[in-house]
């Protein structure tokens, strides 16, 4: 019996995106239910496990959207990766996988490249939002992509939410936020978990080789963070806390903080052998750093309704992770992570790191519970089955 056809739109490798990694795994799982054609920007997909899937390139291939029984659009808040998907989702509704509730950067980037930004801000936002933009332009200049203060208060997602697509989100937090807009009915929005991202193809790099490459001390307690380094990840506060621990007057421990990711936000905090930034790594190095971590810190404030693919990998590999309440992080069971309050963050973080450094048994217990949780709730075949039912209903 023929499977129904699906057009699946997403960034894919070589695009450096957590959604790229997510889609590699999800497409393979969905292929048990659908005959899938991939839809990308104008580049060739570099992923061996997807080589047998037909692919259409935006701007190069003619695409008959109506010929597909189902259309799935991955939407994130990065205009360079998602602008053409945003356009297709608006014009040819299907189902949106909404990875970020806030779409400020995507909306601004998409309409800015079309020289239609201010007219669309006026017609597709409320008057208060439009006036907020006018004030920001007057004070900070015309490039709205550089104004993170606006990204924290303007979601700019109404056009997409009201476009007639079914909407899939990864958290109850995002589902409530979508429904609170009043633009969609309850039965058109479904919370379906993210999925486990590490499969049998993972390649572990030898620890000595990896640590030598990035000048990571092999005899230190390794604290890590993963993903893009930014103010919202609170990386600077972690850097300062690690330095406080390392330079304590009595019995300072040998500790090292490794930020596995790119971004210049904390470059002034780097210190050989103590605070290290790897820059962008390939997925095998990324996963290997998780494997060799003694403790992970993954903080986020404010939340923009996103789900962290890095966090899924951390939990799946059974690593103890310090995080905070807020957004999707609040929905992770308390026994699977260590949640700290953001009030008096550095002192809370310092006390928590020191406690976990001295309690290997506690770290092991938390890690096992987190691994079991992901195995049960995020199995790709389970997620693919739930998506199939949502699409077909």
Coordinates of C-alpha atoms in Angstrom, one line a residue:
X1 CA 0.0 0.0 0.0
X2 CA 1.4 3.4 -1.0
X3 CA 2.2 5.8 1.8
X4 CA 0.8 9.3 1.7
X5 CA 3.2 12.0 0.3
X6 CA 4.8 14.6 2.4
X7 CA 6.9 17.7 1.6
X8 CA 9.2 18.3 4.6
X9 CA 10.8 21.8 4.8
X10 CA 13.8 22.4 7.0
X11 CA 17.4 23.4 7.2
X12 CA 19.6 20.3 6.9
X13 CA 23.3 19.7 7.2
X14 CA 25.6 21.4 6.2
X15 CA 23.5 24.2 7.8
X16 CA 24.7 24.7 11.4
X17 CA 21.5 24.5 13.2
X18 CA 19.9 22.4 16.0
X19 CA 16.8 22.1 13.8
X20 CA 19.1 20.6 11.1
X21 CA 20.0 17.8 13.5
X22 CA 16.4 17.4 14.7
X23 CA 15.2 17.1 11.1
X24 CA 17.7 14.4 10.2
X25 CA 16.3 12.2 12.9
X26 CA 12.7 13.1 12.4
X27 CA 12.7 12.5 8.7
X28 CA 14.0 9.0 9.2
X29 CA 11.3 8.2 11.7
X30 CA 8.5 9.8 9.6
X31 CA 9.6 7.8 6.6
X32 CA 7.9 4.8 8.2
X33 CA 4.6 6.6 7.7
X34 CA 5.1 8.9 4.7
X35 CA 6.7 9.1 1.3
X36 CA 8.9 12.1 2.0
X37 CA 10.4 14.8 -0.3
X38 CA 12.8 17.2 1.3
X39 CA 12.5 21.0 0.7
X40 CA 15.6 23.1 1.3
X41 CA 17.1 26.4 0.3
X42 CA 19.4 26.4 -2.7
X43 CA 22.1 24.0 -1.5
X44 CA 22.8 20.3 -1.5
X45 CA 22.1 18.3 1.7
X46 CA 25.3 16.8 3.2
X47 CA 23.9 13.9 5.2
X48 CA 24.5 10.3 4.2
X49 CA 21.4 9.0 5.9
X50 CA 19.2 11.3 3.8
X51 CA 20.8 10.6 0.4
X52 CA 17.9 8.4 -0.8
X53 CA 15.2 11.0 -0.2
X54 CA 14.3 13.2 -3.1
X55 CA 15.0 16.9 -2.5
X56 CA 13.7 20.1 -4.0
X57 CA 15.7 23.4 -3.7
X58 CA 14.0 26.7 -3.3
X59 CA 14.9 29.1 -6.1
X60 CA 16.1 26.3 -8.3
X61 CA 13.4 23.6 -8.7
X62 CA 9.7 24.1 -9.6
X63 CA 7.6 23.0 -6.7
X64 CA 4.0 22.0 -6.9
X65 CA 2.9 22.3 -3.3
X66 CA -0.6 21.1 -4.0
X67 CA 0.7 17.8 -5.2
X68 CA 1.7 16.7 -1.7
X69 CA -0.9 15.3 0.7
X70 CA 0.9 16.8 3.7
X71 CA 3.3 19.7 4.1
X72 CA 5.5 20.1 7.2
X73 CA 7.3 23.4 7.8
X74 CA 10.1 23.7 10.5
X75 CA 10.0 27.3 11.7
X76 CA 12.7 28.7 13.9
X77 CA 13.8 32.3 14.8
X78 CA 16.8 32.5 12.4
X79 CA 15.9 34.3 9.2
X80 CA 18.9 33.0 7.2
X81 CA 17.7 29.4 7.6
X82 CA 13.9 29.8 7.7
X83 CA 12.8 32.8 5.5
X84 CA 11.8 30.6 2.5
X85 CA 10.0 28.2 4.7
X86 CA 8.1 31.0 6.4
X87 CA 7.0 32.2 2.9
X88 CA 5.9 28.7 1.9
X89 CA 4.0 28.1 5.1
X90 CA 2.0 31.4 4.7
X91 CA 1.2 30.7 1.0
X92 CA 0.6 26.9 1.2
X93 CA -0.6 26.0 4.7
X94 CA 0.1 22.5 6.1
X95 CA 1.6 21.9 9.5
X96 CA 4.2 24.1 11.2
X97 CA 6.6 22.7 13.7
X98 CA 7.1 25.9 15.8
X99 CA 10.5 25.6 17.4
X100 CA 10.4 29.1 18.8
X101 CA 7.3 30.9 20.0
X102 CA 9.0 34.3 19.5
X103 CA 9.6 35.0 15.7
X104 CA 10.9 38.5 16.0
X105 CA 14.1 37.9 14.0
X106 CA 12.5 35.7 11.4
X107 CA 9.7 38.2 10.7
X108 CA 12.0 41.2 10.6
X109 CA 14.6 39.4 8.5
X110 CA 12.0 38.1 6.0
X111 CA 10.3 41.4 5.4
X112 CA 13.5 43.4 5.5
X113 CA 14.9 41.4 2.6
X114 CA 11.7 42.2 0.7
X115 CA 11.9 45.9 1.6
X116 CA 8.5 45.6 3.1
X117 CA 9.3 45.7 6.8
X118 CA 7.6 48.8 8.0
X119 CA 4.4 48.3 6.0
X120 CA 4.1 44.8 7.4
X121 CA 4.9 45.9 10.9
X122 CA 2.1 48.4 10.6
X123 CA -0.5 46.0 9.1
X124 CA 0.4 42.8 11.0
X125 CA 1.1 44.0 14.5
X126 CA -0.9 46.1 17.0
X127 CA -0.4 49.8 17.2
X128 CA 1.5 49.6 20.5
X129 CA 4.1 47.3 18.9
X130 CA 4.5 49.5 15.9
X131 CA 5.1 52.5 18.2
X132 CA 7.6 50.6 20.2
X133 CA 9.5 49.9 17.0
X134 CA 9.4 53.6 16.0
X135 CA 10.8 54.6 19.4
X136 CA 13.6 51.9 19.1
X137 CA 14.6 53.1 15.6
X138 CA 14.8 56.7 16.8
X139 CA 16.9 55.7 19.8
X140 CA 19.1 52.8 18.4
X141 CA 19.0 53.0 14.6
X142 CA 17.2 51.3 11.8
X143 CA 18.7 47.8 11.9
X144 CA 16.0 46.0 13.9
X145 CA 18.0 42.7 13.7
X146 CA 20.5 44.2 16.1
X147 CA 18.0 45.2 18.7
X148 CA 17.7 42.3 21.1
X149 CA 15.6 44.4 23.5
X150 CA 12.8 44.4 21.0
X151 CA 13.1 40.6 20.5
X152 CA 12.3 40.1 24.1
X153 CA 9.0 42.0 23.9
X154 CA 7.7 41.6 20.3
X155 CA 6.8 38.0 19.3
X156 CA 5.8 39.0 15.7
X157 CA 4.2 35.6 15.2
X158 CA 0.6 36.5 14.6
X159 CA 0.8 36.2 10.8
X160 CA 2.1 32.6 11.0
X161 CA -0.3 31.5 13.8
X162 CA -3.3 32.8 11.9
X163 CA -2.2 31.4 8.5
X164 CA -4.3 28.2 8.6
X165 CA -1.5 25.8 9.4
X166 CA -1.8 23.2 12.1
X167 CA 0.8 24.0 14.7
X168 CA 3.0 21.6 16.6
X169 CA 5.0 22.7 19.6
X170 CA 7.3 21.0 21.9
X171 CA 6.1 22.3 25.3
X172 CA 2.9 23.0 27.2
X173 CA 4.3 26.5 27.7
X174 CA 4.4 27.2 24.0
X175 CA 1.0 25.6 23.4
X176 CA -0.6 27.9 26.0
X177 CA 1.2 30.9 24.5
X178 CA -0.1 30.0 21.0
X179 CA -3.7 29.5 22.2
X180 CA -3.5 32.7 24.3
X181 CA -3.2 34.7 21.0
X182 CA -6.9 33.8 20.3
X183 CA -6.0 33.2 16.6
X184 CA -6.4 29.4 16.5
X185 CA -8.6 26.7 17.9
X186 CA -7.5 24.2 20.5
X187 CA -7.7 21.2 18.1
X188 CA -5.3 22.8 15.6
X189 CA -2.4 23.1 18.2
X190 CA -0.7 20.0 19.5
X191 CA 2.1 19.6 22.0
X192 CA 4.4 16.7 20.8
X193 CA 7.8 16.3 22.4
X194 CA 11.1 17.0 20.8
X195 CA 12.9 13.7 20.0
X196 CA 16.0 11.8 21.1
X197 CA 18.8 13.1 18.8
X198 CA 21.6 10.6 19.3
X199 CA 21.4 7.2 17.5
X200 CA 23.7 4.4 16.7
X201 CA 25.6 6.5 14.2
X202 CA 27.2 8.6 17.0
X203 CA 31.0 8.6 16.8
X204 CA 32.9 9.2 20.1
X205 CA 36.2 10.9 19.7
X206 CA 39.0 9.8 22.0
X207 CA 39.2 12.0 25.1
X208 CA 42.9 12.7 24.9
X209 CA 42.6 13.7 21.2
X210 CA 39.6 16.0 21.8
X211 CA 41.0 17.7 24.9
X212 CA 44.4 18.2 23.4
X213 CA 42.8 19.8 20.3
X214 CA 41.0 22.4 22.5
X215 CA 43.6 22.7 25.3
X216 CA 41.3 21.3 27.9
X217 CA 43.1 20.1 31.0
X218 CA 42.7 16.3 31.4
X219 CA 42.9 16.4 35.2
X220 CA 40.2 19.0 35.9
X221 CA 36.6 18.7 36.8
X222 CA 34.9 19.6 33.5
X223 CA 31.8 21.9 33.5
X224 CA 30.3 22.5 30.1
X225 CA 27.7 24.6 28.3
X226 CA 26.5 23.9 24.8
X227 CA 25.1 26.0 22.0
X228 CA 25.4 29.6 20.9
X229 CA 27.1 31.8 23.5
X230 CA 24.8 34.7 24.4
X231 CA 23.5 36.9 27.1
X232 CA 20.3 34.9 27.3
X233 CA 22.3 31.8 28.1
X234 CA 23.8 33.5 31.1
X235 CA 27.3 32.3 30.1
X236 CA 29.0 35.3 31.6
X237 CA 27.5 34.5 35.0
X238 CA 28.8 30.9 34.7
X239 CA 32.3 32.2 33.8
X240 CA 32.4 34.4 36.8
X241 CA 31.2 31.6 39.1
X242 CA 33.8 29.2 37.8
X243 CA 36.5 31.7 38.5
X244 CA 35.3 32.3 42.0
X245 CA 35.4 28.6 42.7
X246 CA 38.9 28.2 41.1
X247 CA 40.4 31.1 43.1
X248 CA 38.9 30.3 46.5
X249 CA 41.4 30.9 49.3
X250 CA 41.2 27.5 50.8
X251 CA 41.6 24.2 48.9
X252 CA 40.5 25.5 45.4
X253 CA 39.5 22.6 43.2
X254 CA 40.9 22.0 39.7
X255 CA 38.0 23.0 37.5
X256 CA 37.5 24.0 33.9
X257 CA 34.5 25.6 32.1
X258 CA 34.2 24.7 28.4
X259 CA 31.7 26.5 26.3
X260 CA 31.0 24.2 23.4
X261 CA 29.7 26.6 20.8
X262 CA 30.3 29.9 18.9
X263 CA 29.6 33.5 19.8
X264 CA 31.8 36.4 21.0
X265 CA 29.7 37.4 24.1
X266 CA 32.2 36.1 26.7
X267 CA 35.4 36.3 24.8
X268 CA 36.8 38.7 27.5
X269 CA 36.2 36.0 30.1
X270 CA 38.4 33.4 28.4
X271 CA 41.4 32.1 30.4
X272 CA 43.7 29.3 29.4
X273 CA 43.0 26.1 31.3
X274 CA 40.1 27.6 33.2
X275 CA 37.5 29.1 30.8
X276 CA 37.6 27.8 27.2
X277 CA 35.5 28.4 24.1
X278 CA 35.6 25.8 21.3
X279 CA 33.8 27.7 18.6
X280 CA 31.5 25.7 16.3
X281 CA 32.2 22.0 16.5
X282 CA 30.9 19.1 14.3
X283 CA 28.3 16.9 15.9
X284 CA 30.7 14.1 16.8
X285 CA 32.9 16.6 18.8
X286 CA 29.7 18.1 20.3
X287 CA 28.4 14.7 21.5
X288 CA 31.9 13.7 22.7
X289 CA 32.1 16.8 24.9
X290 CA 28.8 15.8 26.5
X291 CA 30.2 12.3 27.1
X292 CA 33.3 13.6 28.9
X293 CA 31.5 16.3 30.9
X294 CA 31.4 15.9 34.7
X295 CA 28.6 18.5 34.9
X296 CA 26.6 20.6 32.5
X297 CA 25.1 24.1 33.0
X298 CA 22.3 25.0 30.7
X299 CA 20.6 28.2 31.7
X300 CA 18.2 30.4 29.7
X301 CA 16.6 33.8 30.5
X302 CA 14.4 35.1 29.2
X303 CA 12.8 32.2 27.4
X304 CA 11.5 32.7 23.9
X305 CA 9.5 29.5 24.0
X306 CA 12.2 27.4 22.5
X307 CA 13.2 23.8 23.2
X308 CA 16.8 23.0 23.5
X309 CA 18.1 20.2 21.3
X310 CA 21.4 20.4 23.3
X311 CA 19.4 19.7 26.5
X312 CA 17.8 16.6 24.9
X313 CA 21.3 15.3 24.0
X314 CA 22.6 16.1 27.5
X315 CA 19.7 14.2 29.2
X316 CA 19.8 11.3 26.7
X317 CA 23.5 10.8 27.5
X318 CA 22.8 10.7 31.2
X319 CA 24.6 13.8 32.3
X320 CA 23.7 15.9 35.3
X321 CA 22.6 19.3 34.2
X322 CA 22.0 22.5 36.2
X323 CA 19.2 24.6 34.7
X324 CA 16.6 27.1 35.8
X325 CA 12.8 27.3 35.8
X326 CA 11.2 29.0 32.8
X327 CA 9.6 27.9 29.5
X328 CA 10.2 24.3 28.5
X329 CA 12.8 23.8 31.1
X330 CA 10.1 24.0 33.8
X331 CA 8.5 20.9 32.2
X332 CA 11.5 18.6 32.7
X333 CA 10.9 16.5 35.8
X334 CA 12.7 17.8 38.8
X335 CA 14.5 14.5 39.4
X336 CA 16.1 14.6 36.0
X337 CA 17.9 18.0 36.3
X338 CA 19.0 20.3 39.1
X339 CA 17.0 23.5 39.0
X340 CA 18.3 26.7 40.6
X341 CA 16.7 30.1 41.1
X342 CA 17.9 33.0 39.2
X343 CA 17.7 35.3 42.2
X344 CA 21.2 35.6 43.6
X345 CA 22.3 33.5 40.7
X346 CA 26.0 33.4 41.2
X347 CA 25.8 32.3 44.8
X348 CA 23.2 29.7 44.0
X349 CA 25.2 28.4 41.1
X350 CA 28.4 28.4 43.1
X351 CA 26.9 26.4 46.0
X352 CA 25.2 23.9 43.6
X353 CA 28.4 23.3 41.5
X354 CA 30.4 22.7 44.7
X355 CA 27.8 20.3 46.1
X356 CA 27.7 18.3 42.9
X357 CA 31.4 18.2 42.5
X358 CA 31.7 16.4 45.8
X359 CA 28.8 14.0 45.3
X360 CA 29.5 11.7 42.4
X361 CA 26.7 9.3 43.5
X362 CA 24.1 12.0 43.2
X363 CA 25.3 13.0 39.7
X364 CA 25.1 9.3 38.7
X365 CA 21.6 8.9 40.0
X366 CA 20.3 12.1 38.3
X367 CA 22.0 11.1 35.0
X368 CA 20.4 7.7 35.0
X369 CA 16.9 9.1 35.6
X370 CA 17.4 11.7 32.9
X371 CA 18.5 9.0 30.4
X372 CA 15.5 6.8 31.2
X373 CA 13.2 9.8 30.8
X374 CA 14.3 10.6 27.3
X375 CA 14.3 7.0 26.3
X376 CA 10.6 6.7 27.3
X377 CA 9.2 10.1 26.3
X378 CA 11.3 11.1 23.3
X379 CA 11.8 7.9 21.2
X380 CA 11.7 8.9 17.5
X381 CA 9.3 6.2 16.6
X382 CA 6.9 7.4 19.3
X383 CA 7.1 11.0 18.2
X384 CA 6.6 10.1 14.5
X385 CA 3.5 8.1 15.3
X386 CA 2.0 11.1 17.2
X387 CA 2.8 13.5 14.4
X388 CA 1.2 11.1 11.9
X389 CA -2.0 11.0 13.9
X390 CA -2.1 14.8 14.3
X391 CA -1.7 15.3 10.6
X392 CA -4.3 12.7 9.6
X393 CA -7.0 13.9 12.1

